mmCIF file of C-alpha atoms in Angstrom:
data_model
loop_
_atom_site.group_PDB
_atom_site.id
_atom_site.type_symbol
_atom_site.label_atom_id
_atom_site.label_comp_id
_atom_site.label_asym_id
_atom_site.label_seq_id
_atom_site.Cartn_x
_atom_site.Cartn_y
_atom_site.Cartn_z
ATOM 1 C CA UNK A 1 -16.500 2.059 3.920
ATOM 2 C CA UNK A 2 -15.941 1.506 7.935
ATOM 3 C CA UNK A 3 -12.468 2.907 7.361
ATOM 4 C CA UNK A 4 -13.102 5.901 5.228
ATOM 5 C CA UNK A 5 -15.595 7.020 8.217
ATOM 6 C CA UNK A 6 -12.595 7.013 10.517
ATOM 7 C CA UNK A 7 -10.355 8.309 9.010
ATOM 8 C CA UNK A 8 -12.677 11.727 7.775
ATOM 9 C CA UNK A 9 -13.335 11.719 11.450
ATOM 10 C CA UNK A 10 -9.911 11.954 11.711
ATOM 11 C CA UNK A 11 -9.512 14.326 9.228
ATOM 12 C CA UNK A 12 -12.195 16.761 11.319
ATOM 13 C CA UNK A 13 -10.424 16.282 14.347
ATOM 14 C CA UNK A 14 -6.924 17.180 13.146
ATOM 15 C CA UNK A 15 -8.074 19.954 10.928
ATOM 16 C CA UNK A 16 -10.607 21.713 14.032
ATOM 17 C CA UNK A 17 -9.868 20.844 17.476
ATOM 18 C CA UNK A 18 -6.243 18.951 17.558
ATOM 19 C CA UNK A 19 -3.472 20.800 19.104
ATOM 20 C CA UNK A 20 -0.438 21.349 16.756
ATOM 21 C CA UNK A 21 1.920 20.536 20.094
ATOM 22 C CA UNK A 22 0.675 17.368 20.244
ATOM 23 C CA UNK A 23 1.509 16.245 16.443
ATOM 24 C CA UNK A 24 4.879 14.563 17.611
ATOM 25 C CA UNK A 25 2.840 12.063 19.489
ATOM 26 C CA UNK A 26 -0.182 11.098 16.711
ATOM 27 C CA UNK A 27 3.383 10.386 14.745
ATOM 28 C CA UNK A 28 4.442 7.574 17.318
ATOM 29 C CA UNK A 29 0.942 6.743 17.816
ATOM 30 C CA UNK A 30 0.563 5.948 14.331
ATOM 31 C CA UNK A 31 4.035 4.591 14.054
ATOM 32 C CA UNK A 32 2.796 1.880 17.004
ATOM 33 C CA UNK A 33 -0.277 1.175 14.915
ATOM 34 C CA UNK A 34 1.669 0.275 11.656
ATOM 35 C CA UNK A 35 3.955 -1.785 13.513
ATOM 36 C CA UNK A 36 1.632 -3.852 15.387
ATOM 37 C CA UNK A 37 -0.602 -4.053 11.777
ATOM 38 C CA UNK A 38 2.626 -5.560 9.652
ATOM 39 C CA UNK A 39 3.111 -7.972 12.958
ATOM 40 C CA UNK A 40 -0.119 -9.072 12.663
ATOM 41 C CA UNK A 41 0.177 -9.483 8.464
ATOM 42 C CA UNK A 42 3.335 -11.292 9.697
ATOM 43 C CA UNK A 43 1.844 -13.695 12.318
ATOM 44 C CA UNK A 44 -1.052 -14.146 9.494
ATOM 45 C CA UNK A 45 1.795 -14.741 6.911
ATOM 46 C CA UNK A 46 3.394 -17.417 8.535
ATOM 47 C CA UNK A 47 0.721 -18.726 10.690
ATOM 48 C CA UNK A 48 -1.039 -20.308 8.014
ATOM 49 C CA UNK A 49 -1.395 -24.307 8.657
ATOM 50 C CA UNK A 50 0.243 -24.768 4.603
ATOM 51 C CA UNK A 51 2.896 -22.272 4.956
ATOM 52 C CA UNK A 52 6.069 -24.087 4.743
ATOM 53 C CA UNK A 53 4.400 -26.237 2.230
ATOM 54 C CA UNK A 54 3.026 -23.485 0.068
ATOM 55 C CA UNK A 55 6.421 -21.454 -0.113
ATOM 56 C CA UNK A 56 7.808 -24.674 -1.577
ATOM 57 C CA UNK A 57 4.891 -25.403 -4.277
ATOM 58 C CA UNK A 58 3.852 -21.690 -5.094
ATOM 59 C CA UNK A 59 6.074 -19.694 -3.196
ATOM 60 C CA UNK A 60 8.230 -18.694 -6.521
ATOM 61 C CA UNK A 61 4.990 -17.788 -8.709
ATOM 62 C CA UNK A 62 3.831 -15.583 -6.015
ATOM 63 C CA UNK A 63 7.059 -13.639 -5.794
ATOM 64 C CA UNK A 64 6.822 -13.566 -9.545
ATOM 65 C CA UNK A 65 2.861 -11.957 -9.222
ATOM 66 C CA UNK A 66 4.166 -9.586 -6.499
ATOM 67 C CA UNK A 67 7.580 -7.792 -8.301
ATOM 68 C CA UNK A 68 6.046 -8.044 -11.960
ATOM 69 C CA UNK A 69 3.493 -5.625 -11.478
ATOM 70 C CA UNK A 70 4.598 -3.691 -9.319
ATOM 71 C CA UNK A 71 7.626 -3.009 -11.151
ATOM 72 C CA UNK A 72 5.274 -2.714 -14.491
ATOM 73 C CA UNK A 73 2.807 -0.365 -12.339
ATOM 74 C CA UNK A 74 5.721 1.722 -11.013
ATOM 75 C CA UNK A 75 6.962 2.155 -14.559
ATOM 76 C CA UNK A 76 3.459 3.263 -15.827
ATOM 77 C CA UNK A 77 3.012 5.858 -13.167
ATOM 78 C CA UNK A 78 5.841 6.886 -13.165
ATOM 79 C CA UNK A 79 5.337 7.688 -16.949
ATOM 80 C CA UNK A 80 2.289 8.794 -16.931
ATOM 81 C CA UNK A 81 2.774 11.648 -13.905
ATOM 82 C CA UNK A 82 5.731 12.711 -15.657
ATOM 83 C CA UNK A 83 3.669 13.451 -18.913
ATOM 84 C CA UNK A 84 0.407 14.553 -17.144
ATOM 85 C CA UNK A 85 1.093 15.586 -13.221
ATOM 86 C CA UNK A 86 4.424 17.230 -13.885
ATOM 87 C CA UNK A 87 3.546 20.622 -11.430
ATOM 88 C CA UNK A 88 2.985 18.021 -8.383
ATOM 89 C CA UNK A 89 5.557 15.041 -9.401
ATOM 90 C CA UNK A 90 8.366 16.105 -6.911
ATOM 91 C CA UNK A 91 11.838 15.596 -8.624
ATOM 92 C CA UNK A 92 15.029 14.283 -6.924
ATOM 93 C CA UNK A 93 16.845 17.051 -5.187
ATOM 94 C CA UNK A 94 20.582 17.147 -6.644
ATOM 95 C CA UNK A 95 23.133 15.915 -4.519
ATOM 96 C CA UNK A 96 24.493 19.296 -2.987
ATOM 97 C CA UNK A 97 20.592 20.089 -2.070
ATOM 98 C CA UNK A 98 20.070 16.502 -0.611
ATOM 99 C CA UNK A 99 23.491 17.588 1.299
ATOM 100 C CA UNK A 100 21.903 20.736 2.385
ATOM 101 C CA UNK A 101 18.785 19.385 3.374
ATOM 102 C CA UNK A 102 20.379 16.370 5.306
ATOM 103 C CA UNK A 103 21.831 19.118 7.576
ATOM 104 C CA UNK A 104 18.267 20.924 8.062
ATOM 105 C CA UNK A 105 14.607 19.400 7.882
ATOM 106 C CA UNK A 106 15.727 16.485 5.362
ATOM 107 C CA UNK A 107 17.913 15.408 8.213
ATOM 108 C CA UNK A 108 14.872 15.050 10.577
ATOM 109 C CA UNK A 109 12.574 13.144 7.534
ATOM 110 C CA UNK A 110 15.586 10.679 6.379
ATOM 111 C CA UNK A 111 15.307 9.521 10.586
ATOM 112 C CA UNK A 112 11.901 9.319 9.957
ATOM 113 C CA UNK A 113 11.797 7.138 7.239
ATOM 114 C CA UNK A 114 14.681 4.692 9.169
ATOM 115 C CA UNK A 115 12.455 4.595 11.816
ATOM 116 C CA UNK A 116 9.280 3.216 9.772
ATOM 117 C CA UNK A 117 11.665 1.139 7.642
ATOM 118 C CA UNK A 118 13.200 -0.763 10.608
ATOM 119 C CA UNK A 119 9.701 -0.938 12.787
ATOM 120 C CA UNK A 120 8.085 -2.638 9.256
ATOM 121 C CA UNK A 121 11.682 -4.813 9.132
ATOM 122 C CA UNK A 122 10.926 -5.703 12.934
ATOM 123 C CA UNK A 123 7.859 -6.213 13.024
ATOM 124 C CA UNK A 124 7.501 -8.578 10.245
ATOM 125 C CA UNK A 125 10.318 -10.457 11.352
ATOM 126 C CA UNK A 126 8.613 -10.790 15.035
ATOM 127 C CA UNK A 127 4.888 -11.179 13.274
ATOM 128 C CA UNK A 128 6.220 -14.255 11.148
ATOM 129 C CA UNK A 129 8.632 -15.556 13.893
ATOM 130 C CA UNK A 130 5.967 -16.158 16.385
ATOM 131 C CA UNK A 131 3.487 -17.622 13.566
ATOM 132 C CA UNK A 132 6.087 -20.768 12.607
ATOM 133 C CA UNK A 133 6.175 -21.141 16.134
ATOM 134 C CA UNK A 134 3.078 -22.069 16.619
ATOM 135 C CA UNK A 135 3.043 -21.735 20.313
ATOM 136 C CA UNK A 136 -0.406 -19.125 21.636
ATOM 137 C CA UNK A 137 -0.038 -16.403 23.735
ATOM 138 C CA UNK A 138 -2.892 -15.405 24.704
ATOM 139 C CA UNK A 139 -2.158 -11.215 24.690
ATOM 140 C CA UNK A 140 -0.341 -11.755 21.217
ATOM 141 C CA UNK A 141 -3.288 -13.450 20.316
ATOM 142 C CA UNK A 142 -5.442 -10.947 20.732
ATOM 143 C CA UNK A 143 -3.517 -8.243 19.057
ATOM 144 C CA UNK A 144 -3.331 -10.386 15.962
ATOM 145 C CA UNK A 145 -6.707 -10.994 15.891
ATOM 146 C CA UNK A 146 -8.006 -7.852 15.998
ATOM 147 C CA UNK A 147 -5.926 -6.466 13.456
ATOM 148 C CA UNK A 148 -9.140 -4.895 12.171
ATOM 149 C CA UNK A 149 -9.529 -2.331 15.233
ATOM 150 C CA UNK A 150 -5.315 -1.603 14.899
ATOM 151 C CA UNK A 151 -6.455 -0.803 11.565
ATOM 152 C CA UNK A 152 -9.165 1.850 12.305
ATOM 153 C CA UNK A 153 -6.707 3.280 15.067
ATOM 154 C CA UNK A 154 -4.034 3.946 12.446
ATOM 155 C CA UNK A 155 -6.718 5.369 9.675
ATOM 156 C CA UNK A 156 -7.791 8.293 12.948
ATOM 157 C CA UNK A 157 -4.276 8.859 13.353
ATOM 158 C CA UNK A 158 -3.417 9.104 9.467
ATOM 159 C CA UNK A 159 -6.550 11.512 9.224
ATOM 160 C CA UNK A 160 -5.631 13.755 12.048
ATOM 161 C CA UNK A 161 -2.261 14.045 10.308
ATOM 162 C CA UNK A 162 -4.170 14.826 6.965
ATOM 163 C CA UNK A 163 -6.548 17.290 8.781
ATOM 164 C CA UNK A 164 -3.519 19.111 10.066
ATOM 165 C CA UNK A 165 -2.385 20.088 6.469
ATOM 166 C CA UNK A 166 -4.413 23.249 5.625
ATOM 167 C CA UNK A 167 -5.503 23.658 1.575
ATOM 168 C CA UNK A 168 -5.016 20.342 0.682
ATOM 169 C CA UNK A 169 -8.244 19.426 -0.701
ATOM 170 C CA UNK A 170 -9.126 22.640 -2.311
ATOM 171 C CA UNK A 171 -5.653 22.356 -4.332
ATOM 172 C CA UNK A 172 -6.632 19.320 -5.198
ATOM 173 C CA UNK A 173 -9.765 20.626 -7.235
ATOM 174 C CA UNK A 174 -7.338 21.823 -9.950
ATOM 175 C CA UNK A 175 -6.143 18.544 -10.815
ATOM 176 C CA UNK A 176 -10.029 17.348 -11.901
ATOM 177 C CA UNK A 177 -9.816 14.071 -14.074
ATOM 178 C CA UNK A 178 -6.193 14.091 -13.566
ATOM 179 C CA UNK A 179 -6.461 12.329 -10.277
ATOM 180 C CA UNK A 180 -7.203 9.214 -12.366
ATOM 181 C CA UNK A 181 -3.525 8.794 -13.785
ATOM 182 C CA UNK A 182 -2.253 6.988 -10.961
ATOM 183 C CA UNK A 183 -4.937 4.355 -10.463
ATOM 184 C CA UNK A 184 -4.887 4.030 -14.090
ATOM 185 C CA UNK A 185 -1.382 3.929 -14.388
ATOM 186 C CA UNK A 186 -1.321 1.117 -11.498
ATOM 187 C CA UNK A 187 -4.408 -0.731 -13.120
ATOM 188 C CA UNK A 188 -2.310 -0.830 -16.790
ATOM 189 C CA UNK A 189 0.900 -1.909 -15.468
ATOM 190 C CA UNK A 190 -0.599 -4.509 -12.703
ATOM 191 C CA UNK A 191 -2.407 -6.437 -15.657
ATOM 192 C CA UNK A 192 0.709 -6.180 -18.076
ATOM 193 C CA UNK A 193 2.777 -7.441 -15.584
ATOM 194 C CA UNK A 194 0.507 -10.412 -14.631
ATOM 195 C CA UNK A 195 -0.181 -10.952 -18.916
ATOM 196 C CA UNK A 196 4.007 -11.566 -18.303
ATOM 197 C CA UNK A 197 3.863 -13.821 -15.151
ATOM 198 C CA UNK A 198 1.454 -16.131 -16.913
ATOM 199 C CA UNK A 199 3.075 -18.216 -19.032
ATOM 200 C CA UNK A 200 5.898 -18.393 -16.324
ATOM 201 C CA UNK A 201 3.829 -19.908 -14.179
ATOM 202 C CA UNK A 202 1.811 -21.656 -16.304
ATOM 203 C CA UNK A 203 -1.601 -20.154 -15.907
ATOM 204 C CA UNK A 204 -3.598 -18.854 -19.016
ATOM 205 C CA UNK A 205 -3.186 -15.107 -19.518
ATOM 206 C CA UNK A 206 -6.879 -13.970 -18.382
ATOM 207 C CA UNK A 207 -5.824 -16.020 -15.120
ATOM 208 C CA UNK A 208 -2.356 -14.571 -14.724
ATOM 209 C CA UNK A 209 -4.440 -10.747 -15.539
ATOM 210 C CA UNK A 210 -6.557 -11.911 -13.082
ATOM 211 C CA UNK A 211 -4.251 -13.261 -10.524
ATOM 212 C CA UNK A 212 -2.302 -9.610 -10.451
ATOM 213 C CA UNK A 213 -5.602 -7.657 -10.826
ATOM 214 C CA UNK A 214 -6.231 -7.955 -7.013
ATOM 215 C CA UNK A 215 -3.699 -4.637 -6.239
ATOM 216 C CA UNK A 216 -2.603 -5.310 -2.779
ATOM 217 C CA UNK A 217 -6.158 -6.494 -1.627
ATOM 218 C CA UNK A 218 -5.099 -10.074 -0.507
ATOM 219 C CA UNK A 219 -7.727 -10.846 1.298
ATOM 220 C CA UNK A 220 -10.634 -9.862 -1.207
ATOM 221 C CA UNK A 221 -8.659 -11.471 -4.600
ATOM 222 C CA UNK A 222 -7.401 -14.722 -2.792
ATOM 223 C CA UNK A 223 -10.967 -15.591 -1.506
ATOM 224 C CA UNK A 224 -12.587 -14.692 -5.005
ATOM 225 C CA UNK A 225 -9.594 -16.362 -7.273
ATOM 226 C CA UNK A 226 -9.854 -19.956 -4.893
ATOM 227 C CA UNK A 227 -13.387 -19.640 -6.055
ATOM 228 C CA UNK A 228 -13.157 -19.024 -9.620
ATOM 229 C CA UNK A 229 -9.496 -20.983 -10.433
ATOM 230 C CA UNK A 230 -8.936 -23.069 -7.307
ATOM 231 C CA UNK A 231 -6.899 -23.428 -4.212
ATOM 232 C CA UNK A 232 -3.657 -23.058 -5.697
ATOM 233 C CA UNK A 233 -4.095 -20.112 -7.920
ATOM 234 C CA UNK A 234 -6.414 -18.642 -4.786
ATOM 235 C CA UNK A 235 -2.927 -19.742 -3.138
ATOM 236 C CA UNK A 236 -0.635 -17.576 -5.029
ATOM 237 C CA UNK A 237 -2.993 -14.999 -5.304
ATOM 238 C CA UNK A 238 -3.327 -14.474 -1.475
ATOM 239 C CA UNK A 239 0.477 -14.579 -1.221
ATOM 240 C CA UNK A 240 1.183 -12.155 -4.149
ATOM 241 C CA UNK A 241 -0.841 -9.520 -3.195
ATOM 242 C CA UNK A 242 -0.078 -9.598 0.730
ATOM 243 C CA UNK A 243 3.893 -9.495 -0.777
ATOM 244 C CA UNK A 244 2.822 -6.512 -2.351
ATOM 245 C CA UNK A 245 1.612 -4.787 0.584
ATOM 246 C CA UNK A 246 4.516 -5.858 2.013
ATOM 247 C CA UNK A 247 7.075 -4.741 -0.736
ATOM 248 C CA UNK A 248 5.363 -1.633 -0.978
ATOM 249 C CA UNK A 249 6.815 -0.901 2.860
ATOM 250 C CA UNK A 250 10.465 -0.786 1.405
ATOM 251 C CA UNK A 251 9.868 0.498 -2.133
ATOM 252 C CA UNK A 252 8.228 3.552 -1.450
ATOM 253 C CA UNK A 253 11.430 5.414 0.176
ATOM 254 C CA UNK A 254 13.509 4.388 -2.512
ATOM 255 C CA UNK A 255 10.826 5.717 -5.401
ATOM 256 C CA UNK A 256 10.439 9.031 -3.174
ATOM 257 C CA UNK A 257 14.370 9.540 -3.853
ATOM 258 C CA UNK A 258 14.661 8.805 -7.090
ATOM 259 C CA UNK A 259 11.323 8.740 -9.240
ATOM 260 C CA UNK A 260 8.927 11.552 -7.963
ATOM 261 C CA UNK A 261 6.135 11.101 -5.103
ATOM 262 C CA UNK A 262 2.787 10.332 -6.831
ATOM 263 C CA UNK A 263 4.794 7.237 -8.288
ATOM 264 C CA UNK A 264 4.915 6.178 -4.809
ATOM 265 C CA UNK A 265 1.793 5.033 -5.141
ATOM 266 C CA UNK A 266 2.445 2.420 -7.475
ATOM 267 C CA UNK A 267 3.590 -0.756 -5.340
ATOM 268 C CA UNK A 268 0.543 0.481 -2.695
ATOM 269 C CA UNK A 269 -2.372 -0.223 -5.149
ATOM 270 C CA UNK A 270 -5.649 -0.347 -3.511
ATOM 271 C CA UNK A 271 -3.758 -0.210 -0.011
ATOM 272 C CA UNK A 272 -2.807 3.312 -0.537
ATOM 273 C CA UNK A 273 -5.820 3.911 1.397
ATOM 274 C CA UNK A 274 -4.968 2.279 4.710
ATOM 275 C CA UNK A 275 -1.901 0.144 5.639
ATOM 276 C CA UNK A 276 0.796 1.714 3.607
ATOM 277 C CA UNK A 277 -0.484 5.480 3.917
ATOM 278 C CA UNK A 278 1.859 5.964 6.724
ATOM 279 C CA UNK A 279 5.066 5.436 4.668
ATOM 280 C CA UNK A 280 3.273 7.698 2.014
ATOM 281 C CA UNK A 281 2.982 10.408 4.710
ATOM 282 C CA UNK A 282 6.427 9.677 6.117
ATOM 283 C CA UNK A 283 8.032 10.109 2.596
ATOM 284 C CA UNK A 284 6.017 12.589 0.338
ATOM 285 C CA UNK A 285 4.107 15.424 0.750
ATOM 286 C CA UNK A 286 0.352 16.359 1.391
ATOM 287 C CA UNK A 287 -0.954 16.172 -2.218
ATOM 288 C CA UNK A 288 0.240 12.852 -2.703
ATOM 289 C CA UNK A 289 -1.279 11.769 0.629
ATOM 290 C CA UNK A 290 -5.034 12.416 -0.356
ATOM 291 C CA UNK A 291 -4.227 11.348 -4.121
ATOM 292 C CA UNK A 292 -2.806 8.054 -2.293
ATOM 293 C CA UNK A 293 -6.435 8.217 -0.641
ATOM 294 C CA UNK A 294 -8.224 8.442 -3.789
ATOM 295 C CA UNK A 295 -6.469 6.090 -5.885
ATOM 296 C CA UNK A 296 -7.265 3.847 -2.928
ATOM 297 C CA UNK A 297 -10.704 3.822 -3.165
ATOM 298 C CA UNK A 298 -10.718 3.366 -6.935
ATOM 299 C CA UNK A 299 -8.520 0.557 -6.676
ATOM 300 C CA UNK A 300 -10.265 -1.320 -4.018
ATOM 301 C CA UNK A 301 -13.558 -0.504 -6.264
ATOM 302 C CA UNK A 302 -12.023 -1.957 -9.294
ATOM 303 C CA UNK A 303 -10.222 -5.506 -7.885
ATOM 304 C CA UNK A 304 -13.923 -7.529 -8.003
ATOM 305 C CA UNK A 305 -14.462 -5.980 -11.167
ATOM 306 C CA UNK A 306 -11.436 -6.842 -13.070
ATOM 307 C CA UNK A 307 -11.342 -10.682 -11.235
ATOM 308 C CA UNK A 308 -14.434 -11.065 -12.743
ATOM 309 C CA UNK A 309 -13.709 -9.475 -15.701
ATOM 310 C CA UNK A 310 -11.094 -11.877 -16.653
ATOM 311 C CA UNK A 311 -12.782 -14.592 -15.347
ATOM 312 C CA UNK A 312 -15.280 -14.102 -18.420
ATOM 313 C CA UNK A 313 -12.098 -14.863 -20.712
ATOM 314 C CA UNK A 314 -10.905 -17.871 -18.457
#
């Protein structure tokens, strides 16, 4: 709820009182902020006491519960906004426009997009690096620990950059119930694919449903699952749904290019919302950007339910 609050009072700020000139700098600002948020996921990653241990005892099922349903929910959305959400789902330009484009504004948003892909690349390597090494520093320290306050920073930049986008919202009153088709695309295709990790990994299918029903929201789904199933499904749960957020870093370019925008959405789940809305802003457009917002809020509404909701059939 903390980070909605910012980020509307980012939203105000951007859309009433923010200069325009000073756009290119809430960019690097927020560019900053998501690197030093992945190199904190990194350092929290690797700095876990069980690490090593855990990539060799459930570090193959978790990969499994990460790509599964993503994949499945990128499929699903990808569908379903193609069928439903065809006037916003932004095609792939053909290759003599992408040419064109390259040489104008494209040109300028393909940098862009390098940029975020290689600070997420760095920053994760650097975040993980220093958590095997296991040696404090006391500044580092710090930064990692209050991930939580990088966090709200980035949501005040993301909603200044929202703000700045004039008629978003009221466009958005067209779509009505439609705004629903991504979070229940991602919902579908995130329990299908975990239904299909299952018996790969052993687990019962309401615990493999279960297991992928936590959309990105590691934190949240690992504590509830090590509660429900124990610490090594909590275990894999964690991991698979941090990978996510993670995956969803590199995965959203490539959908932007080749699928259509809202499906962009897909690998983010319920971190649409926060950590992975910069990459949505860096490669879609402004419609997508509050849909990502929405479909973050449903999704983040809906893990508990579903975890418990399976753990009825477990």
């Amino acid at each position: 709820m903390e980070i909605l609050v910012v980020m509307v009072a980012g939203v105000l700020v951007g859309a009433t009182v923010f200069p325009a000139r000073l756009k290119g700098l809430n960019e690097k600002l927020t560019l900053a902020a998501t690197g030093l948020l992945i190199f904190s996921m990194g350092v929290l990653l690797a700095g876990r006491d069980s690490f090593l241990e855990e990539l060799g005892t459930v570090g193959w099922a978790s990969v499994l519960f990460c790509l599964v349903p993503v994949a499945f929910s990128t499929i699903a959305v990808y569908a379903l906004t193609s069928l439903f959400m065809s006037d916003i789902a932004r095609r792939p330009a053909g290759p003599r426009v992408a040419a064109a484009q390259d040489g104008a504004e494209g040109g300028a948003g393909a940098r862009g997009e390098a940029a975020m892909i290689g600070v997420a690349v760095g920053a994760l390597a650097l975040g993980a690096a220093y958590g095997l090494a296991g040696a404090p520093i006391a500044p580092i320290d710090f930064v990692a620990g209050h991930s939580e306050a990088v966090l709200y920073a980035l949501m005040f930049f993301v909603g200044i950059s929202v703000g700045g986008s004039r008629g978003l919202l009221g466009k958005l009153r067209q779509y009505h119930v439609r705004v629903l088709i991504v979070p229940a695309g991602i919902v579908i295709g995130s329990v299908l694919g975990g239904l299909a990790c299952a018996p790969l990994a052993g687990m019962s299918l309401p615990t493999g449903a279960a297991v992928a029903s936590g959309l990105g929201w590691y934190s949240l789904a690992g504590v509830m699952m090590t509660d429900i199933a124990g610490a090594q499904v909590g275990s894999i749960t964690f991991l698979a749904n941090l990978l996510r957020e993670l995956v969803s870093f590199f995965s959203i370019p490539w959908i932007a290019k080749h699928l259509n925008y809202p499906t962009c959405i897909a690998p983010a789940g319920a971190t649409s919302e926060d950590t992975t809305l910069p990459m949505l802003i860096r490669c879609t457009n402004g419609e997508t950007v509050v849909l990502s917002v929405l479909n973050g809020v449903i999704c983040s509404a809906l893990v508990p339910v579903l975890i418990e909701a399976f753990h009825q059939f477990m």
